[in-house]
C-alpha cells in the first residue's frame, strides 16, 4: 500500500469514529458505540485451534511438531532450536533486537513471535513466507541461524527410531513419512496451537463491557480515533496487511536501517520500499524490544514513535498511557506446554558441527 | 585415590563376586546371590525428592528455581540459560563434547547431567563445588558461559515484579529475599527434584528379579566381576568418589587432554593429577558423547575404553553388549516439566550485552 493510500485510510477511520462520537449522546451510549466500532474492526481470538490449509491438525502431528520445535540437534551446532529465538516462555520471542545464530552471527531483524502467528496474512516482517509451513523451512537452513541443510536434517531425524515412529503416526498415509515437507507441516501444526485466547480485549469483543477498565476503553477509543487501527486490525490487531514504515515522517536510520527495504525485496515493486507487514499487537506487552529493528524497549515510547511517524500526531502523556493500557488488554492466556523429552541420539546421528 | 589403591579395590571386588559365584550351585541361587551382591553395592533412586542440607525444599522454591533454570536473560547475552547446556529434554546435557557459551566460546569439558546430580558427592568433573548450590553460582558468572555478574543478575531479577514476588514466597523469612545466595538455593531446590526413579535396575534392587532381562543380569554380573562397580557404585552408579583416569594404561590425549589435570586443580595434591569424579551412570544411554572430554559417541565403545584403560581387561564383543544392556537398565522415569512462562522484562531490566 502506498503512503497516499494509507493517509486516506486514516481519514476514513477517523470519520467512522467521529460518527460514533457524534451518535453517542450518553456515556452508556458511547460505551455501546465503542464496542460496536471495535467489533467491526477487530475479531476475538478463537478458543479452539484454527484449521490450517492443506494440513489437518492432529494430536500426533502437534506432538511431533512440539518435539521438533524444541530440538536443538536440528541445527548444525546442536545448540539452536526454534525455541531459542521464539522462546515460548518470553512471549514467543528472544531477549534482544537481533537473534543469535550459528557461530554467534546476529540476525538482521527482530524475531517475530510465534504466538498467534497462524492468524497473520503471511510470515516474516516482509511476508516472504506464505504460511507457517513455508516459514518453518527457513531458519533451519539459514547459515546465520540454524545452519543445517535438508539432507542433514533428514539424516538426523532418520537416525532416531522415536522420530521415525512419530512421523509415521503423524503422517499415516505417507509411504515415506520422514520428509522435509512433513517436518515443516508438523511444526506448522504445533504452531497453530500457539494461540492465546481470553485476553481482556477478547472478553470485551465478546460482549463483556467490564472486561476493559475505563482507561483501557479510553485507549481503545484513541487507538481507533487516531488511526492506529487502520493498520492494526483484525484478529491479531495487526499482521494482516503491509504498510510503509514512515508514512508522515521518515524514521531515523536506527529504527529503519536504510539497507533493509522490507517487502521490496520480495515483490521488487518500487512502492514497496520500506514497507513491512504491520506488527501484530497481541501480547505486545510481553515482548519488547519493538519494531523490526528492535531498537525501542518501552511500549510507551513505541506508541509515541508510531503516532508521530505514521500518523503525524503528537500524543500527550495521558493519551500514550491510555493506549498502553489498551495494549496491555491484548495479553491473552498462553498455552500450557509440557517440555518434551527428545528422542535419544544414536551412533548414526550427525555430530554437532561448530564450523562455518 | 591412588592408582595402586584402586587396583587393590578391584581385587577385593573380584573376590566378592567370586565368592558369590562359588556359593551359588543352582541358577536360582546364582540369581539370588547376584541380587544380593548388587544390593550391597548399589542403591535404588528414591521415589521422593531427597532432603538437601541447609535448604528445605518447598513448592515455592522449586517453582522459582525452575523459572530461573529456564531463563536465558540471566546470561549477559540473553541467550543462554542453565537449560541450554543441561537440556532436560536430552538427558540433562547438551549435544556435543563442548558446551557453547557467551560469544560462541567453547567449554573445556563435557557438560555433566543435572538429573540425579543431587546424589553426587560433589559437583563438576573435579568436584570443585561441594553441592548444587555452589555449582549453580558458577556458570552464570563464568565469562565463557553465561558471562553475567552477581550484580547484573540481581538487577535483572529486581527489575521484574513477578521475580520479586516469587523470591518473597520462596524465602518468606528473609528481609531481603532477592539475593545471589537465594538464587543459587532456588536452583538447587529445583535440581533436587530432577531425579529419575523406577528404572528397571531400581525395580531389580527393590526385589523384582524379572525387572532385568537375562542379558542385563549377565551385564550386571560382569560389571561387578570385572571391577567396574569398584568406582561406579552407590545410588548414582558412580559420582560418589574420585579416581585416576588411566589406572592400567594412559588414555590418548584426545580422551585425556594433558593440560586438564582434573582434581589436582582443586586439591593441589600431586596424587590427584588426572583424577576425576567417577561418572554417574544413571541414564547414561541418554547422553552421549562420553567422558569429560566427550570424545566417545558410542556406549559400547566407551565400555571397551574403560575396561582396557581402567581395568586392564579386554572384553569380548558379547561381554561389551551385556554390559551395555545392563547400562540401558539404568534409564529411569524423567520428571514431567511444565515449560515456565517467564516474568516479563521491564524498562529497568538490563539489556542483552553481546560484548566480551
PDB file of C-alpha atoms in Angstrom, chain A residues 7-226:
ATOM      1  CA  UNK A   7      -3.208   8.549   4.563  1.00  0.00           C
ATOM      2  CA  UNK A   8      -6.667   8.210   3.004  1.00  0.00           C
ATOM      3  CA  UNK A   9      -7.302   5.154   5.137  1.00  0.00           C
ATOM      4  CA  UNK A  10      -6.599   7.168   8.268  1.00  0.00           C
ATOM      5  CA  UNK A  11      -9.137   9.783   7.206  1.00  0.00           C
ATOM      6  CA  UNK A  12     -11.821   7.171   6.682  1.00  0.00           C
ATOM      7  CA  UNK A  13     -11.024   5.592  10.044  1.00  0.00           C
ATOM      8  CA  UNK A  14     -11.306   8.933  11.803  1.00  0.00           C
ATOM      9  CA  UNK A  15     -14.587   9.780  10.179  1.00  0.00           C
ATOM     10  CA  UNK A  16     -16.048   6.468  11.362  1.00  0.00           C
ATOM     11  CA  UNK A  17     -15.038   7.198  14.916  1.00  0.00           C
ATOM     12  CA  UNK A  18     -16.237  10.757  14.700  1.00  0.00           C
ATOM     13  CA  UNK A  19     -19.591   9.391  13.586  1.00  0.00           C
ATOM     14  CA  UNK A  20     -19.561   7.088  16.596  1.00  0.00           C
ATOM     15  CA  UNK A  21     -18.758  10.044  18.831  1.00  0.00           C
ATOM     16  CA  UNK A  22     -21.490  12.207  17.354  1.00  0.00           C
ATOM     17  CA  UNK A  23     -24.089   9.468  17.627  1.00  0.00           C
ATOM     18  CA  UNK A  24     -23.438   8.870  21.283  1.00  0.00           C
ATOM     19  CA  UNK A  25     -25.197  11.342  23.500  1.00  0.00           C
ATOM     20  CA  UNK A  26     -24.855   9.447  26.794  1.00  0.00           C
ATOM     21  CA  UNK A  27     -21.884   7.651  28.391  1.00  0.00           C
ATOM     22  CA  UNK A  28     -23.662   4.306  28.147  1.00  0.00           C
ATOM     23  CA  UNK A  29     -24.434   5.050  24.529  1.00  0.00           C
ATOM     24  CA  UNK A  30     -20.801   5.988  23.875  1.00  0.00           C
ATOM     25  CA  UNK A  31     -19.720   2.755  25.530  1.00  0.00           C
ATOM     26  CA  UNK A  32     -22.056   0.739  23.325  1.00  0.00           C
ATOM     27  CA  UNK A  33     -20.879   2.567  20.241  1.00  0.00           C
ATOM     28  CA  UNK A  34     -17.231   1.955  21.120  1.00  0.00           C
ATOM     29  CA  UNK A  35     -17.867  -1.754  21.499  1.00  0.00           C
ATOM     30  CA  UNK A  36     -19.791  -1.787  18.274  1.00  0.00           C
ATOM     31  CA  UNK A  37     -16.989   0.047  16.436  1.00  0.00           C
ATOM     32  CA  UNK A  38     -14.390  -2.283  17.955  1.00  0.00           C
ATOM     33  CA  UNK A  39     -16.322  -5.326  16.818  1.00  0.00           C
ATOM     34  CA  UNK A  40     -16.266  -4.066  13.258  1.00  0.00           C
ATOM     35  CA  UNK A  41     -12.526  -3.540  13.304  1.00  0.00           C
ATOM     36  CA  UNK A  42     -11.194  -6.400  15.443  1.00  0.00           C
ATOM     37  CA  UNK A  43     -12.001 -10.068  15.995  1.00  0.00           C
ATOM     38  CA  UNK A  44     -11.535 -12.145  19.137  1.00  0.00           C
ATOM     39  CA  UNK A  45      -9.005 -14.966  19.163  1.00  0.00           C
ATOM     40  CA  UNK A  46     -10.939 -18.233  18.928  1.00  0.00           C
ATOM     41  CA  UNK A  47     -10.655 -20.569  21.868  1.00  0.00           C
ATOM     42  CA  UNK A  48     -10.096 -23.564  19.588  1.00  0.00           C
ATOM     43  CA  UNK A  49      -7.147 -24.262  17.335  1.00  0.00           C
ATOM     44  CA  UNK A  50      -7.840 -22.872  13.851  1.00  0.00           C
ATOM     45  CA  UNK A  51      -7.834 -25.049  10.752  1.00  0.00           C
ATOM     46  CA  UNK A  52      -4.724 -24.778   8.592  1.00  0.00           C
ATOM     47  CA  UNK A  53      -4.853 -25.026   4.800  1.00  0.00           C
ATOM     48  CA  UNK A  54      -3.738 -28.417   3.415  1.00  0.00           C
ATOM     49  CA  UNK A  55      -2.567 -29.536   6.840  1.00  0.00           C
ATOM     50  CA  UNK A  56      -5.208 -31.124   9.075  1.00  0.00           C
ATOM     51  CA  UNK A  57      -4.219 -30.671  12.720  1.00  0.00           C
ATOM     52  CA  UNK A  58      -3.934 -33.939  14.636  1.00  0.00           C
ATOM     53  CA  UNK A  59      -2.700 -34.678  18.112  1.00  0.00           C
ATOM     54  CA  UNK A  60       0.124 -36.795  16.675  1.00  0.00           C
ATOM     55  CA  UNK A  61       1.259 -34.019  14.354  1.00  0.00           C
ATOM     56  CA  UNK A  62       1.201 -31.437  17.120  1.00  0.00           C
ATOM     57  CA  UNK A  63       3.214 -33.700  19.439  1.00  0.00           C
ATOM     58  CA  UNK A  64       5.797 -34.245  16.725  1.00  0.00           C
ATOM     59  CA  UNK A  65       5.867 -30.543  15.892  1.00  0.00           C
ATOM     60  CA  UNK A  66       6.446 -29.620  19.525  1.00  0.00           C
ATOM     61  CA  UNK A  67       9.303 -32.087  19.788  1.00  0.00           C
ATOM     62  CA  UNK A  68      10.911 -30.670  16.646  1.00  0.00           C
ATOM     63  CA  UNK A  69      10.331 -27.103  17.844  1.00  0.00           C
ATOM     64  CA  UNK A  70      12.372 -27.739  20.986  1.00  0.00           C
ATOM     65  CA  UNK A  71      15.095 -29.909  19.429  1.00  0.00           C
ATOM     66  CA  UNK A  72      18.432 -28.052  19.145  1.00  0.00           C
ATOM     67  CA  UNK A  73      20.008 -31.003  17.364  1.00  0.00           C
ATOM     68  CA  UNK A  74      18.193 -29.953  14.208  1.00  0.00           C
ATOM     69  CA  UNK A  75      20.755 -27.141  13.983  1.00  0.00           C
ATOM     70  CA  UNK A  76      24.282 -27.839  12.769  1.00  0.00           C
ATOM     71  CA  UNK A  77      25.775 -26.897  16.148  1.00  0.00           C
ATOM     72  CA  UNK A  78      23.246 -28.856  18.187  1.00  0.00           C
ATOM     73  CA  UNK A  79      22.683 -25.686  20.209  1.00  0.00           C
ATOM     74  CA  UNK A  80      19.906 -23.749  18.466  1.00  0.00           C
ATOM     75  CA  UNK A  81      16.258 -24.808  18.347  1.00  0.00           C
ATOM     76  CA  UNK A  82      13.194 -22.932  17.076  1.00  0.00           C
ATOM     77  CA  UNK A  83      12.560 -22.117  20.739  1.00  0.00           C
ATOM     78  CA  UNK A  84      15.936 -20.370  21.068  1.00  0.00           C
ATOM     79  CA  UNK A  85      14.684 -17.364  19.089  1.00  0.00           C
ATOM     80  CA  UNK A  86      10.944 -17.930  19.501  1.00  0.00           C
ATOM     81  CA  UNK A  87      11.046 -18.639  23.221  1.00  0.00           C
ATOM     82  CA  UNK A  88       7.597 -19.711  24.392  1.00  0.00           C
ATOM     83  CA  UNK A  89       8.463 -18.544  27.906  1.00  0.00           C
ATOM     84  CA  UNK A  90       9.020 -14.936  26.831  1.00  0.00           C
ATOM     85  CA  UNK A  91       6.115 -14.163  24.542  1.00  0.00           C
ATOM     86  CA  UNK A  92       7.400 -16.285  21.680  1.00  0.00           C
ATOM     87  CA  UNK A  93      10.463 -14.124  21.039  1.00  0.00           C
ATOM     88  CA  UNK A  94      14.044 -13.833  22.322  1.00  0.00           C
ATOM     89  CA  UNK A  95      15.589 -11.197  24.524  1.00  0.00           C
ATOM     90  CA  UNK A  96      17.213  -8.735  22.188  1.00  0.00           C
ATOM     91  CA  UNK A  97      16.963  -6.781  18.950  1.00  0.00           C
ATOM     92  CA  UNK A  98      18.871  -9.370  16.963  1.00  0.00           C
ATOM     93  CA  UNK A  99      18.744 -13.112  17.340  1.00  0.00           C
ATOM     94  CA  UNK A 100      21.935 -15.077  17.920  1.00  0.00           C
ATOM     95  CA  UNK A 101      22.541 -17.797  15.365  1.00  0.00           C
ATOM     96  CA  UNK A 102      25.247 -20.235  14.285  1.00  0.00           C
ATOM     97  CA  UNK A 103      28.702 -19.119  15.437  1.00  0.00           C
ATOM     98  CA  UNK A 104      27.134 -16.121  17.206  1.00  0.00           C
ATOM     99  CA  UNK A 105      26.069 -14.488  13.963  1.00  0.00           C
ATOM    100  CA  UNK A 106      23.385 -11.876  14.561  1.00  0.00           C
ATOM    101  CA  UNK A 107      20.152 -11.790  12.589  1.00  0.00           C
ATOM    102  CA  UNK A 108      19.114  -8.711  10.672  1.00  0.00           C
ATOM    103  CA  UNK A 109      15.656  -8.207  12.191  1.00  0.00           C
ATOM    104  CA  UNK A 110      13.834  -8.692  15.478  1.00  0.00           C
ATOM    105  CA  UNK A 111      12.470 -12.247  15.808  1.00  0.00           C
ATOM    106  CA  UNK A 112       8.684 -12.202  15.277  1.00  0.00           C
ATOM    107  CA  UNK A 113       6.535 -14.031  17.808  1.00  0.00           C
ATOM    108  CA  UNK A 114       5.152 -17.480  17.055  1.00  0.00           C
ATOM    109  CA  UNK A 115       2.126 -16.907  19.304  1.00  0.00           C
ATOM    110  CA  UNK A 116      -0.968 -16.323  17.140  1.00  0.00           C
ATOM    111  CA  UNK A 117       1.286 -16.257  14.062  1.00  0.00           C
ATOM    112  CA  UNK A 118      -1.237 -18.576  12.413  1.00  0.00           C
ATOM    113  CA  UNK A 119      -3.578 -15.589  12.075  1.00  0.00           C
ATOM    114  CA  UNK A 120      -1.105 -13.424  10.137  1.00  0.00           C
ATOM    115  CA  UNK A 121      -1.613 -12.872   6.424  1.00  0.00           C
ATOM    116  CA  UNK A 122       1.902 -14.230   5.815  1.00  0.00           C
ATOM    117  CA  UNK A 123       5.083 -14.828   7.821  1.00  0.00           C
ATOM    118  CA  UNK A 124       8.255 -12.760   8.459  1.00  0.00           C
ATOM    119  CA  UNK A 125       8.313  -8.954   8.648  1.00  0.00           C
ATOM    120  CA  UNK A 126       8.279  -8.819   4.860  1.00  0.00           C
ATOM    121  CA  UNK A 127       5.704 -11.595   4.373  1.00  0.00           C
ATOM    122  CA  UNK A 128       8.101 -13.651   2.274  1.00  0.00           C
ATOM    123  CA  UNK A 129       6.658 -16.940   3.573  1.00  0.00           C
ATOM    124  CA  UNK A 130       3.034 -17.517   2.651  1.00  0.00           C
ATOM    125  CA  UNK A 131       2.336 -19.595   5.740  1.00  0.00           C
ATOM    126  CA  UNK A 132       3.876 -21.183   8.825  1.00  0.00           C
ATOM    127  CA  UNK A 133       4.895 -24.256   6.869  1.00  0.00           C
ATOM    128  CA  UNK A 134       6.943 -22.147   4.482  1.00  0.00           C
ATOM    129  CA  UNK A 135       8.321 -20.179   7.418  1.00  0.00           C
ATOM    130  CA  UNK A 136       9.445 -23.289   9.287  1.00  0.00           C
ATOM    131  CA  UNK A 137      11.575 -24.290   6.311  1.00  0.00           C
ATOM    132  CA  UNK A 138      13.616 -21.082   6.514  1.00  0.00           C
ATOM    133  CA  UNK A 139      15.620 -20.718   9.748  1.00  0.00           C
ATOM    134  CA  UNK A 140      16.698 -24.357   9.877  1.00  0.00           C
ATOM    135  CA  UNK A 141      18.597 -23.832   6.617  1.00  0.00           C
ATOM    136  CA  UNK A 142      19.733 -20.225   7.067  1.00  0.00           C
ATOM    137  CA  UNK A 143      23.507 -20.135   7.523  1.00  0.00           C
ATOM    138  CA  UNK A 144      23.246 -17.345  10.095  1.00  0.00           C
ATOM    139  CA  UNK A 145      20.581 -19.191  12.063  1.00  0.00           C
ATOM    140  CA  UNK A 146      20.454 -22.986  12.464  1.00  0.00           C
ATOM    141  CA  UNK A 147      22.792 -23.629   9.524  1.00  0.00           C
ATOM    142  CA  UNK A 148      21.545 -27.124   8.697  1.00  0.00           C
ATOM    143  CA  UNK A 149      20.624 -28.498   5.281  1.00  0.00           C
ATOM    144  CA  UNK A 150      17.525 -30.533   4.450  1.00  0.00           C
ATOM    145  CA  UNK A 151      19.810 -33.546   3.939  1.00  0.00           C
ATOM    146  CA  UNK A 152      21.440 -33.151   7.349  1.00  0.00           C
ATOM    147  CA  UNK A 153      18.047 -32.642   8.954  1.00  0.00           C
ATOM    148  CA  UNK A 154      16.652 -35.812   7.387  1.00  0.00           C
ATOM    149  CA  UNK A 155      19.767 -37.771   8.401  1.00  0.00           C
ATOM    150  CA  UNK A 156      19.269 -36.552  11.950  1.00  0.00           C
ATOM    151  CA  UNK A 157      15.590 -37.462  12.046  1.00  0.00           C
ATOM    152  CA  UNK A 158      16.092 -40.845  10.378  1.00  0.00           C
ATOM    153  CA  UNK A 159      18.856 -41.752  12.835  1.00  0.00           C
ATOM    154  CA  UNK A 160      16.415 -41.915  15.757  1.00  0.00           C
ATOM    155  CA  UNK A 161      13.717 -44.577  15.850  1.00  0.00           C
ATOM    156  CA  UNK A 162      11.470 -42.466  18.052  1.00  0.00           C
ATOM    157  CA  UNK A 163      11.356 -39.765  15.396  1.00  0.00           C
ATOM    158  CA  UNK A 164      10.599 -42.292  12.665  1.00  0.00           C
ATOM    159  CA  UNK A 165       7.724 -43.637  14.748  1.00  0.00           C
ATOM    160  CA  UNK A 166       6.403 -40.144  15.478  1.00  0.00           C
ATOM    161  CA  UNK A 167       6.480 -39.189  11.787  1.00  0.00           C
ATOM    162  CA  UNK A 168       4.690 -42.435  10.885  1.00  0.00           C
ATOM    163  CA  UNK A 169       1.946 -41.655  13.376  1.00  0.00           C
ATOM    164  CA  UNK A 170       1.670 -38.027  12.286  1.00  0.00           C
ATOM    165  CA  UNK A 171       1.585 -38.874   8.564  1.00  0.00           C
ATOM    166  CA  UNK A 172      -0.013 -42.332   8.499  1.00  0.00           C
ATOM    167  CA  UNK A 173      -0.912 -42.232   4.798  1.00  0.00           C
ATOM    168  CA  UNK A 174       2.547 -41.323   3.556  1.00  0.00           C
ATOM    169  CA  UNK A 175       4.797 -44.010   2.131  1.00  0.00           C
ATOM    170  CA  UNK A 176       7.834 -42.018   3.297  1.00  0.00           C
ATOM    171  CA  UNK A 177       6.715 -40.072   6.333  1.00  0.00           C
ATOM    172  CA  UNK A 178      10.092 -38.519   7.215  1.00  0.00           C
ATOM    173  CA  UNK A 179      10.404 -35.707   4.669  1.00  0.00           C
ATOM    174  CA  UNK A 180      11.456 -32.080   4.862  1.00  0.00           C
ATOM    175  CA  UNK A 181       7.939 -31.077   3.857  1.00  0.00           C
ATOM    176  CA  UNK A 182       6.398 -33.109   6.677  1.00  0.00           C
ATOM    177  CA  UNK A 183       8.933 -31.664   9.116  1.00  0.00           C
ATOM    178  CA  UNK A 184       7.627 -28.196   8.194  1.00  0.00           C
ATOM    179  CA  UNK A 185       3.997 -29.349   8.323  1.00  0.00           C
ATOM    180  CA  UNK A 186       4.420 -30.774  11.824  1.00  0.00           C
ATOM    181  CA  UNK A 187       5.936 -27.528  13.070  1.00  0.00           C
ATOM    182  CA  UNK A 188       3.115 -25.593  11.429  1.00  0.00           C
ATOM    183  CA  UNK A 189       0.585 -27.829  13.188  1.00  0.00           C
ATOM    184  CA  UNK A 190       2.235 -27.238  16.568  1.00  0.00           C
ATOM    185  CA  UNK A 191       2.474 -23.503  15.968  1.00  0.00           C
ATOM    186  CA  UNK A 192      -1.228 -23.405  15.053  1.00  0.00           C
ATOM    187  CA  UNK A 193      -1.889 -24.455  18.663  1.00  0.00           C
ATOM    188  CA  UNK A 194       0.098 -21.490  19.968  1.00  0.00           C
ATOM    189  CA  UNK A 195      -2.889 -19.206  20.262  1.00  0.00           C
ATOM    190  CA  UNK A 196      -3.632 -17.028  23.271  1.00  0.00           C
ATOM    191  CA  UNK A 197      -7.378 -16.556  23.691  1.00  0.00           C
ATOM    192  CA  UNK A 198      -9.319 -14.960  26.527  1.00  0.00           C
ATOM    193  CA  UNK A 199      -7.424 -11.680  26.788  1.00  0.00           C
ATOM    194  CA  UNK A 200      -9.487  -8.924  28.434  1.00  0.00           C
ATOM    195  CA  UNK A 201      -9.920  -7.447  24.952  1.00  0.00           C
ATOM    196  CA  UNK A 202     -11.344 -10.736  23.642  1.00  0.00           C
ATOM    197  CA  UNK A 203     -13.818 -10.805  26.505  1.00  0.00           C
ATOM    198  CA  UNK A 204     -14.760  -7.242  25.635  1.00  0.00           C
ATOM    199  CA  UNK A 205     -15.247  -8.088  21.961  1.00  0.00           C
ATOM    200  CA  UNK A 206     -17.423 -10.976  23.035  1.00  0.00           C
ATOM    201  CA  UNK A 207     -19.732  -8.556  24.808  1.00  0.00           C
ATOM    202  CA  UNK A 208     -18.452  -8.034  28.347  1.00  0.00           C
ATOM    203  CA  UNK A 209     -18.227  -4.238  28.811  1.00  0.00           C
ATOM    204  CA  UNK A 210     -16.484  -4.709  32.172  1.00  0.00           C
ATOM    205  CA  UNK A 211     -13.598  -6.674  30.720  1.00  0.00           C
ATOM    206  CA  UNK A 212     -11.760  -3.410  29.981  1.00  0.00           C
ATOM    207  CA  UNK A 213     -11.055  -0.658  32.507  1.00  0.00           C
ATOM    208  CA  UNK A 214     -12.142   2.910  31.807  1.00  0.00           C
ATOM    209  CA  UNK A 215      -8.537   3.741  30.894  1.00  0.00           C
ATOM    210  CA  UNK A 216      -8.306   0.775  28.536  1.00  0.00           C
ATOM    211  CA  UNK A 217     -11.524   1.881  26.836  1.00  0.00           C
ATOM    212  CA  UNK A 218     -10.143   5.396  26.512  1.00  0.00           C
ATOM    213  CA  UNK A 219      -7.024   3.846  24.963  1.00  0.00           C
ATOM    214  CA  UNK A 220      -9.094   1.734  22.578  1.00  0.00           C
ATOM    215  CA  UNK A 221     -11.042   4.837  21.503  1.00  0.00           C
ATOM    216  CA  UNK A 222      -7.799   6.706  20.849  1.00  0.00           C
ATOM    217  CA  UNK A 223      -6.384   3.679  19.042  1.00  0.00           C
ATOM    218  CA  UNK A 224      -9.294   3.831  16.595  1.00  0.00           C
ATOM    219  CA  UNK A 225      -9.663   7.604  16.517  1.00  0.00           C
ATOM    220  CA  UNK A 226      -6.042   8.434  15.887  1.00  0.00           C
TER     221      UNK A 226
END
